[in-house]
Each structure stands twice: as structure tokens, then as C-alpha cells.
CSV table of C-alpha atoms in Angstrom, one decimal:
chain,number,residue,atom,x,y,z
U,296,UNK,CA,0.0,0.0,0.0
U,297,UNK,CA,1.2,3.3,-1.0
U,298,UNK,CA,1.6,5.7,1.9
U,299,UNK,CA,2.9,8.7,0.4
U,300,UNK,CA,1.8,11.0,-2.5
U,301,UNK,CA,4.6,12.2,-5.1
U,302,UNK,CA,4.9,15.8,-5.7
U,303,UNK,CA,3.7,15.0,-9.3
U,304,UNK,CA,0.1,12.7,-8.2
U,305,UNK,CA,-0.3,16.0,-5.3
U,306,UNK,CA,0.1,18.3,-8.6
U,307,UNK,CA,-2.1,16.7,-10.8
U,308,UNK,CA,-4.5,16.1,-8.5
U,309,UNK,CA,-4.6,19.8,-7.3
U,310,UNK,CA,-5.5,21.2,-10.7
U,311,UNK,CA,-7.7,18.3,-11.9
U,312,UNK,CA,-9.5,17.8,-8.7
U,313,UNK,CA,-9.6,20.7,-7.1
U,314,UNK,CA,-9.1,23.6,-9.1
U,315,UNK,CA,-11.1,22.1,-12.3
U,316,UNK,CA,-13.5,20.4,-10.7
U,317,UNK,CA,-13.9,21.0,-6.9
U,318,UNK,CA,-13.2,24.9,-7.4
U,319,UNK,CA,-14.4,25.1,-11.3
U,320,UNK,CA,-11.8,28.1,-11.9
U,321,UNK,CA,-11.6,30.2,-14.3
U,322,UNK,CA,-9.4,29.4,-17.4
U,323,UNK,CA,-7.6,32.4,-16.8
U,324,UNK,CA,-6.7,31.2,-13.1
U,325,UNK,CA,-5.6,27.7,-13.9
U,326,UNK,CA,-3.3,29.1,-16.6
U,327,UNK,CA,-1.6,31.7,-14.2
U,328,UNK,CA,-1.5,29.6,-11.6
U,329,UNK,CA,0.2,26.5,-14.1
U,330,UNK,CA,2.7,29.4,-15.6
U,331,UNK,CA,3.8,29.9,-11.3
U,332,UNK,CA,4.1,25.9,-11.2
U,333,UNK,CA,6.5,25.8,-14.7
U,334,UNK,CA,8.7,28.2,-13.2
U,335,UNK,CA,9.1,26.3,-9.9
U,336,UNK,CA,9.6,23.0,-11.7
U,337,UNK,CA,12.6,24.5,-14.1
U,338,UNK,CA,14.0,26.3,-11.1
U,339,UNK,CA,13.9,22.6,-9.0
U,340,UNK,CA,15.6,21.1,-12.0
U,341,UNK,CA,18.3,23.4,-12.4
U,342,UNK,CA,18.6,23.9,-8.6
U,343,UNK,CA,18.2,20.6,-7.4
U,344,UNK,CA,19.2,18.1,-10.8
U,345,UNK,CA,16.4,16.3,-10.9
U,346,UNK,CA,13.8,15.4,-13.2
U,347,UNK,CA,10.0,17.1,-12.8
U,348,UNK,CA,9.1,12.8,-12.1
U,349,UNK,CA,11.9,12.2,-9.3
U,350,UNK,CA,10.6,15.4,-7.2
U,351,UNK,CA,9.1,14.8,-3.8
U,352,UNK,CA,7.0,17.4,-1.9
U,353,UNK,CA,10.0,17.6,0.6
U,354,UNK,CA,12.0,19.0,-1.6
U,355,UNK,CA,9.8,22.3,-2.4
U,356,UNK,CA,10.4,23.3,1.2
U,357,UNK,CA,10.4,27.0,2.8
U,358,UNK,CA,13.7,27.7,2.5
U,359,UNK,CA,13.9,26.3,-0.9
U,360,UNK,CA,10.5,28.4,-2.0
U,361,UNK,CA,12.6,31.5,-0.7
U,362,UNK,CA,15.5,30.8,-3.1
U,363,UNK,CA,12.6,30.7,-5.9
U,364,UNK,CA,10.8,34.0,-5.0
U,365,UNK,CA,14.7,35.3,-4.7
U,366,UNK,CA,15.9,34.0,-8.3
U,367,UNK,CA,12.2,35.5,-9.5
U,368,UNK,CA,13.3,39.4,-8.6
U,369,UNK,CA,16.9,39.0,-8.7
U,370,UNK,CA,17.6,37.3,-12.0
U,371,UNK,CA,14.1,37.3,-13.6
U,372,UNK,CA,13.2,41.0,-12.7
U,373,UNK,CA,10.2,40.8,-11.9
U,374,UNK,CA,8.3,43.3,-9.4
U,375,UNK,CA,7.1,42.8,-5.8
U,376,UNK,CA,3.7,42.6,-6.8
U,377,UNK,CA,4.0,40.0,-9.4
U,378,UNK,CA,6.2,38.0,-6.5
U,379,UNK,CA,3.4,38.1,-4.5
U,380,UNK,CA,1.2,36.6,-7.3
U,381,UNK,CA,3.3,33.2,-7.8
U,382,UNK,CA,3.5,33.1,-4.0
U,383,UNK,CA,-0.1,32.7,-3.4
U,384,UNK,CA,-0.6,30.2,-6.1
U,385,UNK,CA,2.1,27.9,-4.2
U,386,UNK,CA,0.2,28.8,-0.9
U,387,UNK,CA,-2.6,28.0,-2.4
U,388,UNK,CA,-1.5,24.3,-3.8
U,389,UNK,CA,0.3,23.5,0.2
U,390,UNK,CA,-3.1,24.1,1.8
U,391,UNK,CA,-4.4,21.6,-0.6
U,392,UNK,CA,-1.4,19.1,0.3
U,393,UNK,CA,-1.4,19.5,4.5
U,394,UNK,CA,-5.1,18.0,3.7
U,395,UNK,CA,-4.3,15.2,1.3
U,396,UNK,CA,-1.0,14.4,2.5
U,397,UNK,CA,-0.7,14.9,6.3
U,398,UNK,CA,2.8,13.2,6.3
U,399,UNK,CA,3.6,16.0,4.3
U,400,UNK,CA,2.2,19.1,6.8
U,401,UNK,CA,5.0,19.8,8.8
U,402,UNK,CA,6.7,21.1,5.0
U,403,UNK,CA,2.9,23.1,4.6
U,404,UNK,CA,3.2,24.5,7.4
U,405,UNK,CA,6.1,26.2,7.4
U,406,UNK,CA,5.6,27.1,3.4
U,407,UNK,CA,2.2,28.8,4.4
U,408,UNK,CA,4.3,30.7,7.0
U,409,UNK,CA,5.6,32.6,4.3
U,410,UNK,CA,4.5,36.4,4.3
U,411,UNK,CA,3.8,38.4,1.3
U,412,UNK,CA,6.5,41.6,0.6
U,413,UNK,CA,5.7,44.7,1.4
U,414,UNK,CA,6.2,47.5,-1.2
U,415,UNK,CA,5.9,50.8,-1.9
U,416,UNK,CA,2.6,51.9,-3.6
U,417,UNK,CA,2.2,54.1,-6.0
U,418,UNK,CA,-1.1,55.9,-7.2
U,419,UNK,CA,-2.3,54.4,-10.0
U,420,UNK,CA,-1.0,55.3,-13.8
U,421,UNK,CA,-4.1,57.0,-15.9
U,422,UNK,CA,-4.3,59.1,-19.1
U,423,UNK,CA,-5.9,62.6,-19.8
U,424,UNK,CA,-8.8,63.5,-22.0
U,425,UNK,CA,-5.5,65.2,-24.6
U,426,UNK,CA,-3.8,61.6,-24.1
U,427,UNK,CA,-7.0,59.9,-24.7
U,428,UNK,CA,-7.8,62.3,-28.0
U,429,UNK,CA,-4.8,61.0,-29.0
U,430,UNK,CA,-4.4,57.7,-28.6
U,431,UNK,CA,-7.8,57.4,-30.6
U,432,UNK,CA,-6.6,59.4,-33.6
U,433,UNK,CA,-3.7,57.4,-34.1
U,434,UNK,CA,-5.1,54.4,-35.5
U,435,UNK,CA,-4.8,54.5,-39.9
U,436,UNK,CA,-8.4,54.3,-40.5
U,437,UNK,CA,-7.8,53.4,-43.9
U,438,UNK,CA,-7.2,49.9,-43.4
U,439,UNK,CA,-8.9,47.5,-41.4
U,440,UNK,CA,-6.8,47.0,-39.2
U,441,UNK,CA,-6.9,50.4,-37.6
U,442,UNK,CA,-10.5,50.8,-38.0
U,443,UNK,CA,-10.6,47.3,-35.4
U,444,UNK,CA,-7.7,48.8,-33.5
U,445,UNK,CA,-9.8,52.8,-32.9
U,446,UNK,CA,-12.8,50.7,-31.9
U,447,UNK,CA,-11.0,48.4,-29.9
U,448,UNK,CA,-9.2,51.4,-28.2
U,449,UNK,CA,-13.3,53.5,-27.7
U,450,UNK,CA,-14.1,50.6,-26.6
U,451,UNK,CA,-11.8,49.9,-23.7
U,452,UNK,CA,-12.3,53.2,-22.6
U,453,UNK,CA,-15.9,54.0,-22.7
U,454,UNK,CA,-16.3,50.4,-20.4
U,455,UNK,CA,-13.1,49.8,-18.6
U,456,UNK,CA,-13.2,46.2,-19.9
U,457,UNK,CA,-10.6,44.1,-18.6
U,458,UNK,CA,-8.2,42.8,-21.7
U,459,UNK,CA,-9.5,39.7,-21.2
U,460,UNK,CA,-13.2,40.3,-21.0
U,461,UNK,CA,-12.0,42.5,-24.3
U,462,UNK,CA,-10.5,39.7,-26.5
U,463,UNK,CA,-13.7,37.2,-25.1
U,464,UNK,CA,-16.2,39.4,-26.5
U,465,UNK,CA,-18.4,38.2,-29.3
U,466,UNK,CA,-21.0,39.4,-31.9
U,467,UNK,CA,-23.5,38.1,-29.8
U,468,UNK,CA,-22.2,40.3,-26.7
U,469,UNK,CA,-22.9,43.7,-28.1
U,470,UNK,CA,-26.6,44.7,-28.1
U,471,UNK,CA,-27.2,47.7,-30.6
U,472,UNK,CA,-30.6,48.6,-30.1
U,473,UNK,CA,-32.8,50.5,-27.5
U,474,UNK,CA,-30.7,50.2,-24.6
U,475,UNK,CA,-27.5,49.4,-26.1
U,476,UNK,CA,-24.8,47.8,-23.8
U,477,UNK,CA,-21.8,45.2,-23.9
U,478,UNK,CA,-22.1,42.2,-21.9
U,479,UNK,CA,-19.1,40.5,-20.7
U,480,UNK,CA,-18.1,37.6,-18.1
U,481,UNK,CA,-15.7,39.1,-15.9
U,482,UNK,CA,-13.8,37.7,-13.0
U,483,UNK,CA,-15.4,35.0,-10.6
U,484,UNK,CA,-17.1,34.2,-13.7
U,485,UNK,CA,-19.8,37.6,-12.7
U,486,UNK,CA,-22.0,38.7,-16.0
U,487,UNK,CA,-22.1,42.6,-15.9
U,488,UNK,CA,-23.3,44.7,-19.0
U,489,UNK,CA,-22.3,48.2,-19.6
U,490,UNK,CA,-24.4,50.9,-21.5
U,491,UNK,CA,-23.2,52.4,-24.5
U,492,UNK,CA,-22.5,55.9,-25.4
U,493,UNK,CA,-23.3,57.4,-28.4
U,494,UNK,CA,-20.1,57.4,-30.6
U,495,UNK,CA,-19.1,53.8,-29.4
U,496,UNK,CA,-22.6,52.8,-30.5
U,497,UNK,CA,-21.7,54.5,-33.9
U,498,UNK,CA,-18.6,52.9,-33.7
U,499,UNK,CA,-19.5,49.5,-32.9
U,500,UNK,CA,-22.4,49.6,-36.0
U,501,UNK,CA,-19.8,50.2,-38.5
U,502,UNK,CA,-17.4,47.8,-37.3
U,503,UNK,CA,-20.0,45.1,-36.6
U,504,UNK,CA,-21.6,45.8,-40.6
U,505,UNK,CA,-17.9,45.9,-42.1
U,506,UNK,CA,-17.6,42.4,-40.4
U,507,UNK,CA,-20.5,40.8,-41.6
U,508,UNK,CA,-19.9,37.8,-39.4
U,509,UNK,CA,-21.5,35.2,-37.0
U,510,UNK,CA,-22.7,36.0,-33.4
U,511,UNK,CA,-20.6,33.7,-32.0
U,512,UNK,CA,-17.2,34.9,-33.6
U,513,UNK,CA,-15.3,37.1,-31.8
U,514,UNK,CA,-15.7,41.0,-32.4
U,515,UNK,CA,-12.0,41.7,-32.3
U,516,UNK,CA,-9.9,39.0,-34.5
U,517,UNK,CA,-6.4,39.4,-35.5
U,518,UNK,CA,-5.4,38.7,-39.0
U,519,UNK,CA,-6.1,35.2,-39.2
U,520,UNK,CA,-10.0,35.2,-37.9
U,521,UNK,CA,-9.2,34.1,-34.4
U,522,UNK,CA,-9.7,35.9,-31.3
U,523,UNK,CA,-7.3,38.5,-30.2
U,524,UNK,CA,-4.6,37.2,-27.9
U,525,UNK,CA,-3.1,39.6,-24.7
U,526,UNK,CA,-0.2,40.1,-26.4
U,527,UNK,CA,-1.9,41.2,-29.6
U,528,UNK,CA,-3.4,44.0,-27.4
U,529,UNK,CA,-0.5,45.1,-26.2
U,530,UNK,CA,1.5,45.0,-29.1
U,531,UNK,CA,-1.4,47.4,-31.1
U,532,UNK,CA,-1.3,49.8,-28.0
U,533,UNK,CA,2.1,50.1,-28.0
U,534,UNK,CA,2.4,51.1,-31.7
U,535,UNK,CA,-0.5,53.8,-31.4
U,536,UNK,CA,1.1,55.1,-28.4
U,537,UNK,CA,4.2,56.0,-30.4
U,538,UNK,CA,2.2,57.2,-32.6
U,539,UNK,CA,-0.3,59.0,-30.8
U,540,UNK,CA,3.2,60.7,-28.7
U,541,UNK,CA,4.1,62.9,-31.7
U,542,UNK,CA,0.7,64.7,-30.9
U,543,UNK,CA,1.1,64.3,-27.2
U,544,UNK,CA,4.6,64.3,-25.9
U,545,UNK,CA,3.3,63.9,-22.7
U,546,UNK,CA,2.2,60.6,-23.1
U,547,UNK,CA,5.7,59.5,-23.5
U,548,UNK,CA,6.6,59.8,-20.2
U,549,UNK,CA,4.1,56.9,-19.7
U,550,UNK,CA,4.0,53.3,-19.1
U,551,UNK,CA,0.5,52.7,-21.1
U,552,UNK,CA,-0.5,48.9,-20.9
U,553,UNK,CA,-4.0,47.5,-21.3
U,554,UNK,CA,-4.8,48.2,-17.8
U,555,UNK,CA,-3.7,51.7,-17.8
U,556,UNK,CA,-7.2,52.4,-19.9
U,557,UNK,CA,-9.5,50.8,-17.2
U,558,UNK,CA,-7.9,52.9,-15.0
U,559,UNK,CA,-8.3,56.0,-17.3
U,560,UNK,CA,-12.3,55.0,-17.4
U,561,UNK,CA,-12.6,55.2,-13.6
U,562,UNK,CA,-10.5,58.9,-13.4
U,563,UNK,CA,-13.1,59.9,-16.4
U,564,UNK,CA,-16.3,58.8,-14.2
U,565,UNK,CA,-14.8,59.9,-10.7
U,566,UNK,CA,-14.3,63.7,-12.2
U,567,UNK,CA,-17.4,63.8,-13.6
U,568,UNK,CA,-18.9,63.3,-10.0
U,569,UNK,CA,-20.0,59.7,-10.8
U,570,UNK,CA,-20.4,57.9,-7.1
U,571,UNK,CA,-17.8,55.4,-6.4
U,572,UNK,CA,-20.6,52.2,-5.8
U,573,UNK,CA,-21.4,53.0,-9.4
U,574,UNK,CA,-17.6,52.7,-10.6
U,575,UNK,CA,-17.1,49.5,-8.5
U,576,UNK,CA,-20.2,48.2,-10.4
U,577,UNK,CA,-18.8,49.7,-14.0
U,578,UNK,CA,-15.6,48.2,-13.7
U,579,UNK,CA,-16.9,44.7,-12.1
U,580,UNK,CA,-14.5,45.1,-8.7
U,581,UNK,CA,-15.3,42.5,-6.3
U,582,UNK,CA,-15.4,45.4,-3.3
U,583,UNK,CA,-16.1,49.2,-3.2
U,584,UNK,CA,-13.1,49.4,-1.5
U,585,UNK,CA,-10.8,49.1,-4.5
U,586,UNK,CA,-12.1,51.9,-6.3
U,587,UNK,CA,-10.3,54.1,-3.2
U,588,UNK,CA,-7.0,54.0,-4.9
U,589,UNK,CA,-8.6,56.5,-7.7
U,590,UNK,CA,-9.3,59.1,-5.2
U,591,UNK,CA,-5.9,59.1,-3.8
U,592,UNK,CA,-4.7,59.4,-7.6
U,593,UNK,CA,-7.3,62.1,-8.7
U,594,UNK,CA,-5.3,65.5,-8.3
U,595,UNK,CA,-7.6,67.4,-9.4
U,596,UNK,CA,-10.4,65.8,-6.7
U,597,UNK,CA,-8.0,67.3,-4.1
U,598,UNK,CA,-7.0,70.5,-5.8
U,599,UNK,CA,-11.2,71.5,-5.5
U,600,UNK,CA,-11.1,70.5,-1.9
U,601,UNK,CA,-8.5,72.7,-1.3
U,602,UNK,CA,-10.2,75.4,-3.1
U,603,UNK,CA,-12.6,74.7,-0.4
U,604,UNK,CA,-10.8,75.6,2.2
U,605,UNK,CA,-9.8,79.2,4.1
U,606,UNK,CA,-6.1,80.5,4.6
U,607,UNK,CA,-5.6,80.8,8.0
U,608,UNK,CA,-6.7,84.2,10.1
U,609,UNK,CA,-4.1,86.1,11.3
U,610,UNK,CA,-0.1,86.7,10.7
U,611,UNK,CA,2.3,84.2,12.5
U,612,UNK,CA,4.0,86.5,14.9
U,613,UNK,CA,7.3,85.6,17.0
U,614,UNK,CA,7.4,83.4,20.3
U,615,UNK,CA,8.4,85.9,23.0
U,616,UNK,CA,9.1,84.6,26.3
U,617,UNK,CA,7.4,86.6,29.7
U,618,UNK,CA,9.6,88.9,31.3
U,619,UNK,CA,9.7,87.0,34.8
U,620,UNK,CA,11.6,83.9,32.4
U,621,UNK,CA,13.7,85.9,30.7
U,622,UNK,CA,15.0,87.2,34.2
U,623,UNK,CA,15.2,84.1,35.6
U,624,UNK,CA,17.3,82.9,32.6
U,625,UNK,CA,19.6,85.9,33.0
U,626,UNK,CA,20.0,85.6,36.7
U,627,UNK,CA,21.5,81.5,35.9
């Protein structure tokens, strides 16, 4: 009888079992949290010599999960944040094996004991209605290409879509008449719709008559029909942000990636006064709570409260001690 699980059974059994089935995760989940597992098996080989099928749970022990999160920053580069990430898919796989494999909790225990890093936050990156303007115009709407990539682009920021709820979007999605709105499935697999403003409706009916396709294909496909990939998004915004900076110097100076435009959508309906339970709603975040990092962003939010406020009465005028004191000092 076989009294102890190999890494690889406690593996395969966490992402079939559990994540797949027990769980029913997302795609998306499963796929970051199998990219976190890769790493950590070529880091093992490498580290330890042996093969993915001669690993044992033992070996992935604290201090050798610290060396991975290590070689992560120090020779892969990547950010605090992003170390955090990998480290709670691995916390998340040893809770499952101290309850499978109790021979095997002392190792959990001490690999759960691991703390997330602490960094320094900053407010988040967002672009300006002159940025946005822009960005927009710097599509070639000539080809087809560039009229996919300007409706893409009015897209993302009229809805604050999520690049992934972006490239899953089909024909089907977008409703056109009286009451037009995008639906999308979002994280924890949540089904939010978002009205649609005039020119992306406008938009959206040209694009959707150029295409002349079927409601289930996707609304954005590259090249070859298929669906938009992450990277295709990213690679399109970079190019029309060069672009786009010959216009706008100023948007030069910053990082723009997908995400930067959902956060641009939330600045857009915080300075128009729009309440923030509303913007948790628009942009599908699980609390109300996460839509505070836009207020501590917003300059201009905290430029009219200080407009608000009154200088203070009076002139600062010079301490000067009471005579008595000043004899007593001078009699010391």
C-alpha cells in the first residue's frame, strides 16, 4: 500500500481535482496559476538536478520556495507585486497538500508561514482627455486593421473592460438597439453589462456591418479570424502610443499597458462626480473598497477640496518669552 503521494500525483491532483473540478476556476486562473508551477519546476531542475518525475513534496520546502521568490526578482526582474502573485498560487496548492497528504504538513506549514513583501505603492498610472484624444486618432483608419484597432481602443475606454473580458467578447455580446450595452463575463465568472455611449454605439455599427460575421465569432480577431490574444493587445497599443506621442509628448513619459485604460475610465467617471458604488459596479470590482486607490490618484479631486478651504486668520507672529523667564534665565 502506498503511503505517500509524489509531488507530481499531489500536482495533478490539485489542478484536476480541485481547481477544475472541486473549485471550477476560471481558465484564466488555472493558466496563471500552471505558468507559477513551470517556473518552480525549471527552477527545481536546475537547482536541485532532478527530473519534474523524481521530485518529492520535501524538496519544495520553505527555505527552498525562498531561493525561488529570490531568483524570481533578482535574475528574472520581476516586481514585488507580481512575486506576490506566484507566492499565493504555491500557498494555495500547500493548503491543498497539508489536507491530502498529512505526512507531508510539517513542510505546509512552514511554506504557508511565508509572508507576502511589502512594497511601496504608488497611485495608480491614468491618461488625460489630450492623451485619450490621441491615442484614438492614431489608428490608420484606412485599413482594417486600424479601424478594429480605434474601436477596440473607444471601446476599452468608454467600459473599462478588462483585456481579457475584451479579447472574449463576441457578436453576440454587443446589443445595438434600445438600450445598447456590452455584456461581458468578468472575474469569478460575474456577468455585468455596460451601457453604451453614443459614438461607441456609432462605432461598434460600422465595425460590426464591415464584419459581416456570426454571433458567435469574436468581435476583435487578429489577422487570421481568431480571437485577439493579450499580447496582440499590447502590441497594437504600443504602436499607437508612439504614434499617438508625436501629438502628445506627454504621453511618452508613460507606461501605457491595457490596464492603464480601465484605470483611465474610472478617473473619467470619478471627475465627472459619478459615485464610487457605481464605478465599482462599471468596472466589475469584487469590493467598493478598491475603487479608493482612484481618489488618492485624482489631483484634481483634491486640488477642488482645497479650493474649499480658508487660509488661515491672522499673521504668525514671533514666540516671546514673559519677562519673569527671561529674568530668571539671565539671573542662571
Amino acid at each position: 500500500m502506498k503511503l505517500v503521494l509524489t509531488f507530481s500525483e499531489l500536482l495533478q491532483a490539485y489542478f484536476t481535482d480541485y481547481l477544475m473540478r472541486e473549485r471550477n476556476f476560471s481558465p484564466q486562473t488555472i493558466a496563471n496559476y500552471r505558468d507559477t508551477f513551470r517556473l518552480v519546476i525549471v527552477f527545481a531542475q536546475k537547482r536541485l538536478s532532478k527530473p519534474p518525475t523524481q521530485l518529492a513534496i520535501h524538496d519544495l520546502d520553505a527555505p527552498f520556495i525562498l531561493r525561488f521568490l529570490d531568483h524570481l526578482e533578482n535574475e528574472r526582474g520581476i516586481k514585488p507585486q507580481s512575486r506576490n502573485v506566484r507566492l499565493a498560487a504555491i500557498h494555495s496548492f500547500f493548503n491543498y497538500v497539508a489536507l491530502q497528504e498529512p505526512a507531508a504538513g510539517a513542510v505546509a506549514q512552514r511554506v504557508l508561514a511565508i509572508k507576502s513583501k511589502r512594497y511601496a505603492k504608488k497611485p495608480v498610472e491614468f491618461l488625460t482627455q489630450p492623451e485619450i484624444d490621441a491615442l484614438l486618432g492614431a489608428p490608420d483608419q484606412t485599413t482594417w486593421q486600424g479601424r478594429r484597432d480605434r474601436t477596440l481602443l473607444l471601446l476599452a475606454f468608454q467600459t473599462g473592460l478588462r483585456v481579457s473580458e475584451l479579447v472574449g467578447l463576441r457578436h453576440q455580446d454587443v446589443v445595438l438597439e434600445t438600450g445598447a450595452h456590452v455584456r461581458c463575463i468578468g472575474k469569478g465568472r460575474k456577468t455585468r453589462c455596460i451601457p453604451l455611449r453614443k459614438d461607441t454605439l456609432a462605432a461598434l455599427r460600422h465595425w460590426i456591418r464591415e464584419q459581416n460575421s456570426q454571433p458567435d465569432d469574436a468581435l476583435f480577431p487578429n489577422a487570421r479570424g481568431r480571437p485577439m490574444s493579450r499580447d496582440g493587445v499590447e502590441y497594437l497599443l504600443s504602436k499607437h502610443v508612439a504614434t499617438a506621442s508625436i501629438k502628445c509628448p506627454s504621453i511618452k513619459s508613460k507606461r501605457v499597458s491595457p490596464h492603464v485604460l480601465r484605470h483611465s475610465t474610472a478617473m473619467q467617471l470619478l471627475q465627472h462626480g459619478v459615485d464610487r458604488s457605481v464605478i465599482a459596479l462599471w468596472l466589475g470590482h469584487e469590493s467598493m473598497e478598491t475603487t479608493q486607490m482612484y481618489l488618492h490618484a485624482n489631483l484634481e479631486l483634491k486640488e477642488k477640496a482645497l479650493a474649499k478651504t480658508q487660509p488661515f486668520a491672522g499673521s504668525l507672529r514671533r514666540y516671546r518669552p514673559p519677562d519673569q523667564l527671561l529674568d530668571f534665565l539671565q539671573s542662571l
